[in-house]
PDB file of C-alpha atoms in Angstrom:
ATOM      1  CA  GLY A1373    -140.407 -58.521 -44.021  1.00 74.00           C
ATOM      2  CA  GLU A1374    -139.481 -56.063 -46.811  1.00 90.00           C
ATOM      3  CA  VAL A1375    -135.910 -55.397 -47.855  1.00 94.00           C
ATOM      4  CA  PRO A1376    -134.614 -52.788 -50.435  1.00 96.00           C
ATOM      5  CA  VAL A1377    -132.689 -54.598 -53.163  1.00 95.00           C
ATOM      6  CA  ILE A1378    -131.591 -52.523 -56.121  1.00 94.00           C
ATOM      7  CA  GLY A1379    -132.968 -49.082 -57.108  1.00 94.00           C
ATOM      8  CA  ASP A1380    -136.641 -49.144 -56.645  1.00 95.00           C
ATOM      9  CA  VAL A1381    -136.746 -52.920 -56.156  1.00 97.00           C
ATOM     10  CA  ILE A1382    -138.021 -54.385 -52.906  1.00 97.00           C
ATOM     11  CA  ALA A1383    -137.919 -57.973 -51.671  1.00 97.00           C
ATOM     12  CA  LYS A1384    -140.561 -59.604 -49.605  1.00 97.00           C
ATOM     13  CA  ILE A1385    -139.207 -62.679 -47.884  1.00 96.00           C
ATOM     14  CA  ASN A1386    -141.151 -65.484 -46.095  1.00 95.00           C
ATOM     15  CA  VAL A1387    -139.577 -68.554 -44.491  1.00 94.00           C
ATOM     16  CA  GLU A1388    -141.675 -71.434 -43.467  1.00 94.00           C
ATOM     17  CA  ARG A1389    -141.276 -74.997 -42.318  1.00 93.00           C
ATOM     18  CA  GLY A1390    -140.986 -77.484 -45.109  1.00 91.00           C
ATOM     19  CA  GLU A1391    -142.644 -80.832 -45.340  1.00 91.00           C
ATOM     20  CA  GLU A1392    -139.464 -82.990 -44.533  1.00 91.00           C
ATOM     21  CA  ARG A1393    -137.554 -82.812 -41.168  1.00 91.00           C
ATOM     22  CA  TYR A1394    -135.207 -79.828 -40.956  1.00 92.00           C
ATOM     23  CA  SER A1395    -136.424 -78.507 -44.306  1.00 93.00           C
ATOM     24  CA  ARG A1396    -137.507 -74.867 -44.927  1.00 94.00           C
ATOM     25  CA  ARG A1397    -139.399 -73.099 -47.731  1.00 95.00           C
ATOM     26  CA  ILE A1398    -138.228 -69.727 -48.750  1.00 95.00           C
ATOM     27  CA  ASP A1399    -140.536 -67.378 -50.783  1.00 95.00           C
ATOM     28  CA  LEU A1400    -138.732 -64.412 -52.184  1.00 96.00           C
ATOM     29  CA  TYR A1401    -141.171 -62.008 -54.067  1.00 97.00           C
ATOM     30  CA  LEU A1402    -139.583 -58.966 -55.939  1.00 97.00           C
ATOM     31  CA  PHE A1403    -141.585 -55.931 -56.897  1.00 97.00           C
ATOM     32  CA  TYR A1404    -141.121 -52.227 -57.827  1.00 97.00           C
ATOM     33  CA  ARG A1405    -141.898 -49.965 -54.916  1.00 96.00           C
ATOM     34  CA  ALA A1406    -143.397 -47.165 -56.976  1.00 96.00           C
ATOM     35  CA  THR A1407    -145.810 -49.371 -58.976  1.00 96.00           C
ATOM     36  CA  SER A1408    -146.167 -52.690 -56.860  1.00 95.00           C
ATOM     37  CA  LYS A1409    -145.492 -54.517 -60.241  1.00 97.00           C
ATOM     38  CA  PRO A1410    -143.486 -57.748 -59.970  1.00 97.00           C
ATOM     39  CA  VAL A1411    -139.879 -57.814 -61.248  1.00 96.00           C
ATOM     40  CA  GLU A1412    -139.798 -60.574 -63.884  1.00 91.00           C
ATOM     41  CA  ASP A1413    -136.272 -60.310 -65.115  1.00 91.00           C
ATOM     42  CA  ALA A1414    -134.265 -60.853 -62.020  1.00 94.00           C
ATOM     43  CA  ASN A1415    -131.816 -63.775 -61.582  1.00 93.00           C
ATOM     44  CA  VAL A1416    -131.668 -65.336 -58.074  1.00 95.00           C
ATOM     45  CA  GLN A1417    -129.269 -67.898 -56.715  1.00 94.00           C
ATOM     46  CA  LEU A1418    -129.331 -69.238 -53.285  1.00 96.00           C
ATOM     47  CA  THR A1419    -126.411 -70.786 -51.347  1.00 95.00           C
ATOM     48  CA  GLY A1420    -126.372 -71.810 -47.707  1.00 94.00           C
ATOM     49  CA  ALA A1421    -123.961 -73.254 -45.100  1.00 94.00           C
ATOM     50  CA  MET A1422    -123.861 -73.844 -41.261  1.00 94.00           C
ATOM     51  CA  ARG A1423    -122.415 -70.924 -39.412  1.00 91.00           C
ATOM     52  CA  PHE A1424    -120.225 -72.727 -37.012  1.00 88.00           C
ATOM     53  CA  MET A1425    -119.579 -76.063 -38.557  1.00 88.00           C
ATOM     54  CA  ASP A1426    -118.336 -77.097 -42.112  1.00 85.00           C
ATOM     55  CA  HIS A1427    -121.022 -79.381 -43.636  1.00 78.00           C
ATOM     56  CA  GLY A1428    -120.436 -78.001 -47.219  1.00 84.00           C
ATOM     57  CA  THR A1429    -122.576 -75.570 -49.182  1.00 90.00           C
ATOM     58  CA  ILE A1430    -126.221 -75.945 -50.136  1.00 89.00           C
ATOM     59  CA  ARG A1431    -127.227 -74.754 -53.472  1.00 91.00           C
ATOM     60  CA  SER A1432    -130.806 -74.309 -54.671  1.00 90.00           C
ATOM     61  CA  THR A1433    -132.624 -73.161 -57.868  1.00 88.00           C
ATOM     62  CA  PRO A1434    -136.101 -71.666 -57.610  1.00 91.00           C
ATOM     63  CA  LEU A1435    -139.123 -73.700 -58.299  1.00 87.00           C
ATOM     64  CA  PRO A1436    -141.320 -72.583 -61.154  1.00 77.00           C
ATOM     65  CA  SER A1437    -143.754 -69.990 -59.723  1.00 86.00           C
ATOM     66  CA  ASP A1438    -145.731 -66.846 -60.514  1.00 84.00           C
ATOM     67  CA  ARG A1439    -144.309 -63.555 -61.779  1.00 90.00           C
ATOM     68  CA  GLY A1440    -141.793 -61.961 -59.346  1.00 94.00           C
ATOM     69  CA  HIS A1441    -141.722 -65.150 -57.064  1.00 95.00           C
ATOM     70  CA  HIS A1442    -138.744 -67.258 -56.461  1.00 96.00           C
ATOM     71  CA  ILE A1443    -139.580 -70.261 -54.181  1.00 95.00           C
ATOM     72  CA  PHE A1444    -136.821 -72.376 -52.790  1.00 95.00           C
ATOM     73  CA  GLU A1445    -137.237 -75.659 -50.945  1.00 93.00           C
ATOM     74  CA  LEU A1446    -134.211 -76.405 -48.724  1.00 93.00           C
ATOM     75  CA  GLY A1447    -133.399 -79.596 -47.037  1.00 90.00           C
ATOM     76  CA  PHE A1448    -130.864 -78.956 -44.211  1.00 90.00           C
ATOM     77  CA  ASP A1449    -128.696 -81.821 -43.171  1.00 86.00           C
ATOM     78  CA  MET A1450    -129.081 -81.277 -39.488  1.00 91.00           C
ATOM     79  CA  PRO A1451    -130.493 -78.834 -36.815  1.00 92.00           C
ATOM     80  CA  GLY A1452    -128.252 -75.868 -36.042  1.00 92.00           C
ATOM     81  CA  GLU A1453    -127.473 -72.349 -37.093  1.00 94.00           C
ATOM     82  CA  TRP A1454    -127.523 -71.895 -40.850  1.00 94.00           C
ATOM     83  CA  GLU A1455    -126.746 -68.918 -43.020  1.00 96.00           C
ATOM     84  CA  VAL A1456    -128.672 -68.480 -46.450  1.00 96.00           C
ATOM     85  CA  GLU A1457    -127.454 -66.026 -49.100  1.00 97.00           C
ATOM     86  CA  LEU A1458    -129.745 -64.970 -51.815  1.00 97.00           C
ATOM     87  CA  GLY A1459    -127.637 -63.512 -54.836  1.00 96.00           C
ATOM     88  CA  ILE A1460    -129.908 -61.207 -56.876  1.00 96.00           C
ATOM     89  CA  SER A1461    -128.817 -59.818 -60.355  1.00 95.00           C
ATOM     90  CA  LEU A1462    -130.980 -57.222 -62.012  1.00 94.00           C
ATOM     91  CA  ALA A1463    -130.334 -54.713 -64.849  1.00 91.00           C
ATOM     92  CA  GLY A1464    -126.533 -55.403 -64.763  1.00 94.00           C
ATOM     93  CA  LYS A1465    -126.272 -54.788 -60.867  1.00 96.00           C
ATOM     94  CA  GLN A1466    -125.874 -57.402 -58.095  1.00 96.00           C
ATOM     95  CA  THR A1467    -126.590 -57.575 -54.459  1.00 97.00           C
ATOM     96  CA  LYS A1468    -126.894 -60.237 -51.661  1.00 97.00           C
ATOM     97  CA  ILE A1469    -129.358 -60.726 -48.941  1.00 96.00           C
ATOM     98  CA  GLN A1470    -128.166 -62.854 -45.970  1.00 96.00           C
ATOM     99  CA  LEU A1471    -130.736 -64.751 -43.827  1.00 95.00           C
ATOM    100  CA  GLN A1472    -129.966 -66.488 -40.533  1.00 94.00           C
ATOM    101  CA  VAL A1473    -132.171 -69.711 -40.325  1.00 93.00           C
ATOM    102  CA  ASP A1474    -131.976 -71.389 -36.938  1.00 92.00           C
ATOM    103  CA  ILE A1475    -133.290 -74.908 -36.938  1.00 91.00           C
ATOM    104  CA  PHE A1476    -133.760 -76.584 -33.577  1.00 86.00           C
ATOM    105  CA  GLU A1477    -136.223 -79.544 -33.694  1.00 72.00           C
TER     106      GLU A1477
END
């Protein structure tokens, strides 16, 4: 879906199954609502952890991609309920988007 981020910036987020067992691919696309142009100067960091068990923190950097896209490949350790946080910095402002990723396979 689409999520307001900072000012006129909107995020489109798509989560899909990855190639490996328990893996997921997160495609984050940032664009300006008024013009639909991609946001090219945002800094995005991803962290993740299990919601109810301590298995450490996952950190991921985006793969090289097209303008406005930030693609993350995540290899989760095990099935369960995970929380993923996207930290977005843009024009001196920061925000976070939290995703709940449930893996049961």
